Short mmCIF file of C-alpha atoms in Angstrom, two decimals:
data_model
loop_
_atom_site.label_atom_id
_atom_site.label_comp_id
_atom_site.label_asym_id
_atom_site.label_seq_id
_atom_site.Cartn_x
_atom_site.Cartn_y
_atom_site.Cartn_z
CA MET A 753 -29.43 147.15 116.53
CA HIS A 754 -29.12 148.09 112.88
CA ALA A 755 -25.32 147.62 113.03
CA SER A 756 -25.76 144.14 114.42
CA ASN A 757 -28.12 143.23 111.60
CA GLY A 758 -25.57 144.42 109.04
CA ASN A 759 -22.81 142.38 110.60
CA ALA A 760 -24.98 139.30 110.57
CA LEU A 761 -25.76 139.81 106.91
CA VAL A 762 -22.08 140.13 106.03
CA ALA A 763 -21.27 137.01 108.02
CA ALA A 764 -24.02 135.10 106.28
CA LEU A 765 -22.77 136.18 102.88
CA LEU A 766 -19.24 135.13 103.77
CA VAL A 767 -20.46 131.73 104.90
CA LEU A 768 -22.41 131.30 101.67
CA LEU A 769 -19.37 132.34 99.66
CA LEU A 770 -17.13 129.87 101.46
CA ALA A 771 -19.73 127.14 101.02
CA SER A 772 -19.93 127.90 97.30
CA VAL A 773 -16.15 127.78 96.95
CA ALA A 774 -16.05 124.48 98.86
CA THR A 775 -18.80 123.10 96.64
CA LEU A 776 -16.95 124.14 93.49
CA LEU A 777 -13.72 122.58 94.76
CA THR A 778 -15.57 119.37 95.64
CA LEU A 779 -17.16 119.25 92.20
CA HIS A 780 -13.76 119.76 90.58
CA VAL A 781 -12.25 116.92 92.62
CA GLY A 782 -15.25 114.73 91.81
CA VAL A 783 -14.91 115.39 88.09
CA PHE A 784 -11.18 114.63 88.30
CA GLU A 785 -11.83 111.37 90.16
CA GLN A 786 -14.54 110.44 87.69
CA ARG A 787 -12.20 111.03 84.77
CA ALA A 788 -9.40 109.10 86.48
CA THR A 789 -11.75 106.22 87.26
CA GLY A 790 -12.98 106.19 83.66
CA ASN A 791 -9.42 106.12 82.35
CA LEU A 792 -8.58 103.28 84.73
CA VAL A 793 -11.60 101.28 83.60
CA ARG A 794 -10.78 101.83 79.94
CA SER A 795 -7.14 100.86 80.54
CA ARG A 796 -8.15 97.69 82.35
CA VAL A 797 -10.66 96.69 79.69
CA ALA A 798 -8.07 97.20 76.93
CA ALA A 799 -5.51 95.15 78.89
CA GLU A 800 -8.03 92.35 79.45
CA LEU A 801 -8.83 92.32 75.74
CA ALA A 802 -5.12 91.96 74.99
CA GLU A 803 -4.85 89.11 77.51
CA ALA A 804 -7.86 87.43 75.91
CA ALA A 805 -6.21 87.75 72.50
CA VAL A 806 -3.05 86.05 73.82
CA ALA A 807 -5.07 83.18 75.33
CA HIS A 808 -7.16 82.81 72.16
CA GLY A 809 -4.07 82.84 69.94
CA ALA A 810 -2.19 80.28 72.03
CA ALA A 811 -5.20 77.95 72.09
CA TRP A 812 -5.63 78.26 68.32
CA ILE A 813 -1.98 77.36 67.66
CA ALA A 814 -2.08 74.40 70.06
CA GLY A 815 -5.27 73.12 68.44
CA ASP A 816 -3.53 71.80 65.31
CA PRO A 817 0.13 70.70 65.10
CA MET A 818 0.24 71.64 61.41
CA ARG A 819 -0.23 75.33 62.21
CA LEU A 820 3.44 75.50 63.20
CA ALA A 821 4.59 73.61 60.10
CA HIS A 822 6.50 75.30 57.30
CA GLY A 823 4.35 77.22 54.84
CA ALA A 824 3.88 80.48 52.98
CA GLN A 825 2.13 81.96 56.02
CA TRP A 826 5.45 82.08 57.90
CA GLN A 827 7.65 84.96 56.76
CA ARG A 828 11.05 85.96 58.14
CA CYS A 829 11.22 88.84 60.59
CA ALA A 830 14.51 89.80 58.95
CA ASP A 831 12.58 90.70 55.78
CA LEU A 832 10.51 93.42 57.49
CA VAL A 833 11.47 96.95 56.49
CA GLU A 834 11.00 98.10 60.10
CA ALA A 835 12.68 95.63 62.43
CA ASP A 836 10.46 96.58 65.38
CA ALA A 837 7.19 96.41 63.43
CA PHE A 838 4.26 94.31 64.66
CA PRO A 839 4.58 91.56 65.75
CA CYS A 840 8.35 90.94 65.49
CA GLY A 841 9.22 94.01 67.55
CA ALA A 842 7.84 92.27 70.62
CA VAL A 843 11.16 90.38 70.70
CA ALA A 844 13.68 92.90 72.01
CA ASP A 845 16.86 91.01 71.08
CA GLY A 846 17.57 91.97 67.47
CA THR A 847 19.98 89.09 66.87
CA GLN A 848 17.46 86.53 68.09
CA ARG A 849 14.63 88.26 66.23
CA ALA A 850 16.54 87.98 62.93
CA GLY A 851 16.25 84.18 63.13
CA MET A 852 12.48 84.18 63.70
CA TYR A 853 9.31 84.04 61.61
CA PHE A 854 6.01 85.90 61.89
CA TRP A 855 2.55 84.80 60.73
CA THR A 856 1.02 86.72 57.84
CA GLU A 857 -1.86 86.09 55.45
CA VAL A 858 -4.61 88.12 53.82
CA GLY A 859 -7.85 87.63 55.68
CA GLY A 860 -9.82 90.86 56.04
CA ASP A 861 -10.71 92.50 59.36
CA ARG A 862 -9.05 90.24 61.93
CA ASP A 863 -9.29 92.49 65.02
CA GLY A 864 -12.86 93.71 64.57
CA ASP A 865 -12.17 97.45 64.43
CA GLY A 866 -14.10 97.88 61.19
CA GLY A 867 -11.06 98.42 58.96
CA VAL A 868 -8.36 96.40 57.24
CA ASP A 869 -4.72 97.37 57.69
CA VAL A 870 -1.24 95.88 58.03
CA PHE A 871 -2.03 94.71 61.57
CA ASP A 872 -4.89 92.54 60.29
CA ALA A 873 -2.60 90.93 57.70
CA ARG A 874 -0.23 89.84 60.48
CA MET A 875 -2.88 88.54 62.87
CA LEU A 876 -4.07 84.99 63.41
CA PRO A 877 -7.55 84.08 62.07
CA LEU A 878 -9.35 84.35 65.42
CA THR A 879 -12.66 85.71 64.18
CA ASP A 880 -14.69 82.79 65.61
CA GLY A 881 -15.55 83.48 69.24
CA ARG A 882 -14.24 87.03 69.10
CA ILE A 883 -15.41 89.39 71.86
CA THR A 884 -17.60 92.15 70.40
CA GLN A 885 -18.72 94.04 73.52
CA VAL A 886 -17.50 94.58 77.08
CA GLY A 887 -20.10 96.17 79.35
CA ALA A 888 -21.03 99.58 77.94
CA PHE A 889 -18.15 99.49 75.45
CA ASP A 890 -19.79 98.22 72.29
CA ARG A 891 -16.87 98.88 69.91
CA VAL A 892 -13.94 96.76 70.99
CA ALA A 893 -11.09 95.38 68.90
CA HIS A 894 -8.61 92.66 69.74
CA GLY A 895 -6.33 90.29 67.86
CA ALA A 896 -3.07 88.41 68.14
CA GLY A 897 0.08 88.05 66.10
CA VAL A 898 2.77 85.45 66.67
CA VAL A 899 6.56 85.32 66.36
CA LEU A 900 7.98 81.81 65.87
CA CYS A 901 11.40 80.47 66.83
CA ARG A 902 12.54 77.19 65.29
CA THR A 903 15.48 76.19 67.46
CA ALA A 904 18.78 75.14 65.93
CA ARG A 905 19.80 71.50 66.32
CA GLU A 906 23.34 72.17 67.50
CA THR A 907 22.61 75.28 69.60
CA PRO A 908 19.03 75.10 70.93
CA ALA A 909 19.24 78.62 72.39
CA ARG A 910 19.49 80.01 68.84
CA CYS A 911 16.60 80.50 66.42
CA THR A 912 17.13 79.66 62.78
CA THR A 913 15.33 80.17 59.47
CA ASP A 914 17.48 77.53 57.74
CA PRO A 915 15.49 74.25 57.58
CA ALA A 916 18.77 72.29 57.41
CA GLU A 917 19.75 73.61 60.86
CA GLU A 918 16.43 72.98 62.62
CA GLY A 919 16.32 70.65 65.58
CA GLY A 920 12.55 70.10 65.83
CA ASP A 921 11.78 72.13 68.97
CA VAL A 922 9.87 75.39 68.69
CA ALA A 923 8.98 78.35 70.88
CA TYR A 924 6.70 81.21 69.99
CA THR A 925 5.64 84.60 71.33
CA VAL A 926 1.97 85.56 71.06
CA VAL A 927 1.46 89.33 70.81
CA GLY A 928 -2.04 90.35 71.89
CA LEU A 929 -3.56 93.74 71.05
CA GLY A 930 -6.64 95.17 72.78
CA ARG A 931 -8.37 98.44 71.90
CA LEU A 932 -11.51 100.44 72.65
CA VAL A 933 -12.15 101.91 69.22
CA ASP A 934 -14.05 105.05 70.30
CA GLU A 935 -12.23 105.67 73.57
CA GLY A 936 -8.58 105.96 72.56
CA ALA A 937 -7.56 103.16 74.93
CA ARG A 938 -5.16 100.44 73.77
CA ALA A 939 -2.91 97.78 75.31
CA THR A 940 -0.30 95.26 74.15
CA VAL A 941 0.55 92.06 76.02
CA THR A 942 3.09 89.40 75.02
CA GLN A 943 3.60 85.87 76.33
CA ARG A 944 6.21 83.34 75.24
CA PHE A 945 5.22 79.69 74.89
CA ALA A 946 7.18 76.49 74.30
CA ARG A 947 6.05 73.28 72.65
CA THR A 948 7.26 70.18 74.46
CA ALA A 949 6.68 66.57 73.52
CA ALA A 950 4.36 64.59 75.80
CA PHE A 951 5.77 61.38 74.33
CA ALA A 952 9.12 61.04 72.59
CA PRO A 953 9.63 57.67 70.86
CA ASN A 954 13.18 56.38 70.79
CA PRO A 955 14.09 54.96 67.36
CA ARG A 956 17.27 53.54 68.94
CA MET A 957 15.48 51.33 71.46
CA PRO A 958 16.33 47.60 71.35
CA PRO A 959 13.59 45.39 69.91
CA VAL A 960 13.21 43.47 73.21
CA ILE A 961 13.31 45.11 76.67
CA ALA A 962 12.12 43.25 79.76
CA SER A 963 12.49 43.60 83.51
CA GLY A 964 12.27 39.81 83.86
CA SER A 965 13.83 36.86 82.07
CA VAL A 966 13.77 36.68 78.27
CA ASP A 967 13.62 33.43 76.29
CA LEU A 968 14.76 34.10 72.72
CA ARG A 969 15.48 30.50 71.78
CA THR A 970 14.33 29.20 68.41
CA PRO A 971 12.01 29.21 66.58
CA LEU A 972 11.91 32.98 67.28
CA ASN A 973 14.11 35.35 65.25
CA VAL A 974 15.10 38.77 66.59
CA VAL A 975 16.47 41.52 64.37
CA ALA A 976 18.76 43.86 66.30
CA ASN A 977 18.55 47.64 66.33
CA PRO A 978 21.90 48.49 64.69
CA ASN A 979 22.41 51.66 66.77
CA ALA A 980 20.76 50.84 70.11
CA GLY A 981 24.03 50.79 72.05
CA GLY A 982 25.45 53.80 70.24
CA HIS A 983 26.30 54.42 66.61
CA GLY A 984 27.03 51.05 65.02
CA VAL A 985 26.50 49.08 68.26
CA PRO A 986 23.65 46.56 67.77
CA ILE A 987 21.39 45.40 70.60
CA SER A 988 18.77 42.65 70.27
CA ALA A 989 17.65 42.22 73.89
CA TRP A 990 18.07 44.17 77.14
CA SER A 991 17.04 42.60 80.43
CA ARG A 992 17.77 42.96 84.15
CA ARG A 993 17.51 39.17 84.43
CA ASP A 994 18.77 36.35 82.21
CA VAL A 995 18.36 36.06 78.43
CA LEU A 996 18.23 32.56 76.97
CA LYS A 997 19.25 32.42 73.32
CA SER A 998 19.99 29.97 70.53
CA ALA A 999 23.23 30.36 68.62
CA ALA A 1000 21.89 31.81 65.36
CA ASN A 1001 18.55 33.50 65.89
CA THR A 1002 19.54 37.15 66.28
CA CYS A 1003 20.97 39.10 63.36
CA HIS A 1004 21.48 42.41 61.60
CA PRO A 1005 18.58 43.86 59.53
CA GLY A 1006 20.42 43.37 56.24
CA GLU A 1007 21.11 39.71 57.02
CA PHE A 1008 17.47 39.11 57.92
CA PHE A 1009 15.90 40.73 54.87
CA ASP A 1010 18.38 39.05 52.51
CA GLY A 1011 16.98 35.68 53.54
CA ALA A 1012 13.87 35.84 51.33
CA ALA A 1013 11.81 38.18 49.17
CA ALA A 1014 11.28 41.29 51.27
CA ALA A 1015 8.60 43.84 50.38
CA PHE A 1016 8.06 47.52 51.04
CA GLN A 1017 4.92 48.49 52.91
CA SER A 1018 4.39 52.24 53.36
CA GLY A 1019 8.13 52.75 52.98
CA SER A 1020 9.12 50.05 55.50
CA LEU A 1021 10.63 46.65 54.77
CA THR A 1022 8.59 43.60 55.74
CA CYS A 1023 9.26 39.92 55.18
CA ASP A 1024 7.08 37.03 56.29
CA ASP A 1025 9.53 34.32 55.27
CA CYS A 1026 12.88 35.85 56.26
CA ARG A 1027 15.07 34.22 58.90
CA CYS A 1028 18.39 35.01 60.57
CA PRO A 1029 21.28 33.20 58.81
CA LEU A 1030 23.24 30.45 60.54
CA ALA A 1031 26.51 32.34 60.08
CA GLY A 1032 25.41 35.92 60.66
CA GLY A 1033 27.52 38.74 62.02
CA LEU A 1034 26.03 38.43 65.52
CA VAL A 1035 26.76 34.69 65.81
CA ASP A 1036 29.54 33.83 68.25
CA THR A 1037 31.09 30.41 67.68
CA HIS A 1038 31.84 29.92 71.38
CA ASP A 1039 28.83 31.52 73.03
CA PRO A 1040 25.13 31.70 72.03
CA GLU A 1041 24.92 35.19 73.54
CA GLY A 1042 26.84 37.63 71.39
CA VAL A 1043 27.55 41.33 71.77
CA ASP A 1044 23.89 42.15 71.06
CA ILE A 1045 22.62 40.68 74.35
CA LEU A 1046 22.60 42.76 77.56
CA ASP A 1047 21.52 40.76 80.62
CA VAL A 1048 22.46 39.44 84.07
CA ASP A 1049 23.50 35.78 84.14
CA GLY A 1050 26.87 35.60 85.90
CA SER A 1051 28.90 36.08 82.73
CA ASP A 1052 32.55 37.03 83.04
CA GLY A 1053 32.96 37.17 79.26
CA SER A 1054 34.68 33.79 78.98
CA ASN A 1055 32.50 31.22 80.77
CA ALA A 1056 30.01 30.63 77.91
CA LEU A 1057 27.31 32.65 79.68
CA GLY A 1058 27.57 35.64 77.38
CA VAL A 1059 30.17 37.77 75.65
CA ASN A 1060 29.08 40.86 77.59
CA LEU A 1061 29.64 41.17 81.32
CA ASP A 1062 26.62 41.42 83.60
CA LEU A 1063 24.76 44.70 83.73
CA GLU A 1064 25.51 46.87 86.73
CA PRO A 1065 22.53 47.11 89.16
CA GLY A 1066 21.74 50.61 87.91
CA GLY A 1067 22.35 49.76 84.27
CA PHE A 1068 18.72 48.86 83.59
CA PRO A 1069 15.79 51.32 83.87
CA CYS A 1070 14.35 51.25 87.37
CA ASP A 1071 10.84 52.09 86.10
CA LEU A 1072 10.02 50.90 82.59
CA PHE A 1073 6.88 53.05 82.37
CA ALA A 1074 8.96 56.14 83.10
CA GLN A 1075 11.56 54.97 80.58
CA VAL A 1076 8.98 54.81 77.78
CA PHE A 1077 6.46 57.51 78.70
CA GLY A 1078 8.44 59.89 80.90
CA VAL A 1079 5.96 59.55 83.79
CA VAL A 1080 7.18 58.14 87.10
CA ALA A 1081 4.81 55.30 87.97
CA ARG A 1082 6.96 53.32 90.43
CA ILE A 1083 9.68 54.09 92.97
CA ASP A 1084 12.57 52.15 94.45
CA ALA A 1085 11.59 51.75 98.11
CA ASP A 1086 14.51 49.54 99.15
CA ALA A 1087 17.40 50.99 97.10
CA ASP A 1088 17.97 47.83 95.04
CA ALA A 1089 17.87 49.70 91.68
CA PHE A 1090 14.44 48.20 90.88
CA CYS A 1091 11.26 50.24 91.21
CA GLU A 1092 8.82 47.81 92.72
CA SER A 1093 6.47 50.14 94.65
CA ARG A 1094 3.76 52.44 93.36
CA ALA A 1095 4.55 56.14 93.17
CA PRO A 1096 2.14 58.45 95.07
CA GLN A 1097 -1.24 58.71 93.42
CA VAL A 1098 -2.16 61.77 91.39
CA ALA A 1099 -5.35 63.76 90.94
CA TYR A 1100 -7.69 62.82 88.10
CA VAL A 1101 -11.03 64.22 86.97
CA ALA A 1102 -13.44 61.77 85.33
CA PRO A 1103 -14.62 63.45 82.09
CA ALA A 1104 -18.13 61.98 82.20
CA THR A 1105 -19.00 63.01 85.77
CA MET A 1106 -16.34 65.66 86.51
CA GLY A 1107 -15.75 63.76 89.74
CA ARG A 1108 -12.32 64.23 91.33
CA MET A 1109 -10.36 61.20 92.51
CA GLN A 1110 -6.87 59.80 93.03
CA LEU A 1111 -5.38 57.32 90.54
CA THR A 1112 -2.01 55.69 90.08
CA ALA A 1113 0.27 57.85 87.93
CA ASP A 1114 0.35 55.41 85.01
CA ASP A 1115 -3.42 54.88 85.02
CA ALA A 1116 -4.05 58.64 85.10
CA PHE A 1117 -1.62 59.19 82.22
CA LEU A 1118 -3.24 56.50 80.09
CA TYR A 1119 -6.78 57.70 80.79
CA ARG A 1120 -5.75 61.22 79.79
CA HIS A 1121 -3.86 60.36 76.62
CA ALA A 1122 -5.09 57.04 75.19
CA LYS A 1123 -6.82 57.31 71.83
CA ARG A 1124 -8.76 54.08 72.43
CA ILE A 1125 -9.39 52.09 75.62
CA ILE A 1126 -10.74 48.56 76.01
CA PRO A 1127 -12.03 48.80 79.63
CA ARG A 1128 -11.94 45.89 82.03
CA ASP A 1129 -15.35 46.70 83.52
CA ALA A 1130 -18.03 49.39 83.92
CA ALA A 1131 -16.05 51.18 86.62
CA ALA A 1132 -13.10 51.58 84.26
CA ALA A 1133 -15.39 52.70 81.44
CA ALA A 1134 -16.77 55.45 83.68
CA LEU A 1135 -13.32 57.06 83.78
CA MET A 1136 -13.04 57.34 79.98
CA ARG A 1137 -13.88 60.10 77.55
CA ARG A 1138 -16.63 59.22 75.09
CA ASN A 1139 -14.28 59.36 72.12
CA GLN A 1140 -11.95 56.79 73.72
CA ALA A 1141 -14.43 53.95 73.20
CA LEU A 1142 -13.61 51.51 70.41
CA VAL A 1143 -15.00 52.44 67.02
CA GLU A 1144 -12.79 49.97 65.19
CA SER A 1145 -12.66 46.28 66.03
CA TYR A 1146 -9.82 44.94 68.17
CA PRO A 1147 -7.39 43.92 66.87
CA SER A 1148 -7.40 45.76 63.56
CA PRO A 1149 -4.80 47.38 61.28
CA ALA A 1150 -7.00 50.49 61.45
CA LEU A 1151 -6.12 50.94 65.11
CA ALA A 1152 -3.26 53.40 65.50
CA GLY A 1153 -1.86 55.64 68.20
CA LEU A 1154 -2.03 54.93 71.92
CA VAL A 1155 -4.35 51.99 72.59
CA TRP A 1156 -4.82 50.81 76.17
CA CYS A 1157 -6.16 47.28 76.43
CA GLN A 1158 -7.23 46.32 79.96
CA ARG A 1159 -8.67 42.88 79.13
CA ALA A 1160 -8.75 40.24 76.36
CA CYS A 1161 -5.75 41.77 74.60
CA ASP A 1162 -4.50 38.72 72.67
CA ILE A 1163 -3.92 39.16 68.93
CA GLY A 1164 -5.16 36.17 66.95
CA SER A 1165 -3.77 34.41 63.91
CA GLY A 1166 -4.26 36.46 60.76
CA ASP A 1167 -5.08 39.58 62.77
CA GLY A 1168 -3.11 42.80 62.54
CA LEU A 1169 -2.57 45.91 64.59
CA GLY A 1170 -1.31 49.19 63.13
CA THR A 1171 0.58 49.85 59.90
CA PRO A 1172 4.12 51.10 59.22
CA ALA A 1173 2.85 54.61 58.44
CA ALA A 1174 0.30 54.64 61.28
CA PRO A 1175 1.72 52.35 63.97
CA VAL A 1176 0.16 51.43 67.28
CA LEU A 1177 1.44 52.11 70.77
CA LEU A 1178 -0.26 49.22 72.54
CA VAL A 1179 -0.33 49.14 76.33
CA ALA A 1180 -1.65 45.72 77.30
CA ASP A 1181 -2.36 44.81 80.89
CA GLY A 1182 -0.68 41.40 80.54
CA PRO A 1183 -0.33 38.58 79.89
CA LEU A 1184 -0.33 39.00 76.11
CA HIS A 1185 -0.29 36.30 73.43
CA VAL A 1186 0.45 37.39 69.87
CA HIS A 1187 -0.39 35.22 66.86
CA GLY A 1188 -0.71 37.98 64.24
CA ARG A 1189 1.24 40.98 62.98
CA VAL A 1190 1.90 44.23 64.86
CA PHE A 1191 3.50 47.45 63.67
CA GLY A 1192 4.60 49.68 66.53
CA LEU A 1193 5.56 49.47 70.18
CA VAL A 1194 4.01 46.89 72.50
CA PHE A 1195 4.19 47.65 76.24
CA VAL A 1196 3.01 44.72 78.38
CA ARG A 1197 2.19 46.17 81.79
CA ASP A 1198 1.93 44.69 85.26
CA ASP A 1199 -0.87 46.69 86.89
CA GLY A 1200 -0.37 45.18 90.35
CA ASP A 1201 0.48 47.22 93.42
CA ALA A 1202 3.98 45.76 93.86
CA LEU A 1203 6.41 44.13 91.44
CA ASP A 1204 8.47 41.11 92.48
CA PRO A 1205 12.19 41.92 92.01
CA ALA A 1206 12.88 38.23 91.41
CA THR A 1207 10.64 38.12 88.32
CA GLY A 1208 10.59 41.80 87.34
CA GLY A 1209 6.79 41.73 87.36
CA ASN A 1210 3.94 39.39 86.48
CA ALA A 1211 3.34 40.57 82.91
CA ARG A 1212 4.20 37.96 80.27
CA LEU A 1213 4.57 38.08 76.49
CA ARG A 1214 4.54 35.08 74.19
CA LEU A 1215 4.55 34.85 70.40
CA HIS A 1216 2.81 31.98 68.59
CA GLY A 1217 2.53 30.59 65.08
CA SER A 1218 3.04 33.27 62.45
CA ALA A 1219 3.43 36.20 64.85
CA ALA A 1220 5.58 39.14 63.79
CA ILE A 1221 6.23 42.45 65.55
CA TYR A 1222 7.86 45.25 63.57
CA GLY A 1223 9.04 47.78 66.12
CA ALA A 1224 9.78 46.82 69.72
CA VAL A 1225 8.36 45.17 72.84
CA VAL A 1226 8.72 46.31 76.46
CA VAL A 1227 7.59 43.93 79.20
CA GLN A 1228 7.18 44.48 82.95
CA GLY A 1229 7.92 40.81 83.48
CA SER A 1230 9.13 38.01 81.23
CA VAL A 1231 9.21 37.07 77.56
CA ASP A 1232 8.36 33.38 77.17
CA GLN A 1233 9.74 31.06 74.50
CA ALA A 1234 7.86 31.48 71.23
CA SER A 1235 5.98 28.62 69.63
CA GLY A 1236 6.21 29.94 66.08
CA ALA A 1237 8.94 30.66 63.56
CA ARG A 1238 8.39 34.39 63.09
CA ALA A 1239 10.22 37.43 64.37
CA ILE A 1240 10.53 40.57 66.44
CA VAL A 1241 12.08 43.01 63.99
CA SER A 1242 13.61 46.30 65.06
CA ALA A 1243 11.99 49.00 62.91
CA PRO A 1244 13.32 52.46 63.83
CA ASP A 1245 11.28 54.09 61.05
CA VAL A 1246 8.07 52.59 62.46
CA ILE A 1247 8.95 53.70 66.00
CA ALA A 1248 9.71 57.20 64.69
CA ASN A 1249 6.19 57.37 63.24
CA LEU A 1250 4.83 57.25 66.81
CA ALA A 1251 6.05 60.82 67.35
CA ASP A 1252 2.55 62.35 67.14
CA THR A 1253 0.84 59.59 69.11
CA ILE A 1254 0.28 61.97 72.01
CA PRO A 1255 -0.14 65.64 71.03
CA ALA A 1256 2.64 67.94 72.15
CA VAL A 1257 2.06 70.15 75.18
CA HIS A 1258 2.06 73.92 74.67
CA ALA A 1259 2.94 75.72 77.89
CA PRO A 1260 3.77 79.32 78.82
CA VAL A 1261 7.39 79.99 79.67
CA PRO A 1262 7.62 81.19 83.31
CA GLY A 1263 8.55 84.85 83.57
CA ALA A 1264 8.01 85.47 79.85
CA TRP A 1265 4.89 87.68 80.15
CA SER A 1266 5.44 91.32 79.27
CA ASP A 1267 3.69 94.59 78.48
CA HIS A 1268 6.88 96.50 77.70
CA VAL A 1269 6.00 97.06 74.04
CA SER A 1270 3.04 99.01 72.66
CA TYR A 1271 1.37 98.97 69.24
#
């Protein structure tokens, strides 16, 4: 009996010992898992801070086009003592990195870690809206540096620090740093972005482009773009239908401005009394239509219907809206080289109500990007942003940028629209009658569902009295005979000033995210 009791006691002690060992092992595993979980949380928080820094930095750069302009804040990566130092080292290719810039300026504690060091001096000024706490982590630091590539004109794949070689396009890599100051956790994330133009004006465009017939007979004068057809090849009018023209009312710019006292306005030549000479360089003694007229009228080059042969069916833009704005608004449903049908509608969100809807591609583009809109009715006004409503009067020289006029678009005698330095990109839902002076590009749009191939569209443009347009006109329809003795004057410098009409788009380059580098 006593032996049995002793055995039971030993067994009980063994069980307790095994239970204790199991408990200790379980506690050890639990502590390990707790530590691992804590490390994972800290790592994720640091990575998210770095991602936030990249997003914040990219948004800050995109917020003002001048932030990518030349200035003392942009220093060459090649001048760094350590080639792989922050932020330039985020670009692995040393040859490419040598042609890049990095942002640097003195600005105090940029990442919020409580100190000021070389990292802060190379970070963007992102102190507004900076994250100061994440959950229980009340000491967090994050900031972003940027490496800038100004692409070379001749070889766009190469970055250059020589302003004479620059082509105008840029790409940049935002380097985001995230850190938990008291926890020893840090992360680095990089993302490459490219800046692409949402609207690219063409200084070589002819002064008159129309999908319908064009009547350029006197008293209208048209000054050709001297390089519209290639270097040294002048074009005055380009149409997929017929152009009617008097013998001596298109000319070279020099011939036009020599006709009277021209004046400079904001660096551009203007002349209210100039006319094309009777014996100008574009006058053909046997044919009113010289080499500067591109149209379709049955010409064989020798039958007095035009020096140039007829355009081939595909020689004229199928969709004029796409030609000017780069957005496909119409499609060619019957393969006749003319885009008469609407392209599929696209999604649009009304800013005032946040309501989702479907709009035609050209309407959606104009609602998104127009600086000012003159709405046709209350329904159209409901699709606008508040800052798109007219503040200036219409028409007015103070109006510049993309202006979309949906009704009552005529420009009266003595009125003006735009200036040479701040031209207008007017989209008028036609018809449009111009009596005054316009600086910029006038696009007269047919907003109907289908365009008639026979007419090129129902939009119409007509100039009256003392009208003058310095720039170019594009018409989804016809240009009617003018009733005044003024001019449409090609002005490449004015067209070039439309470059910032629609802000450039900053977009991440696919596949260019990385966490391969650590700072």
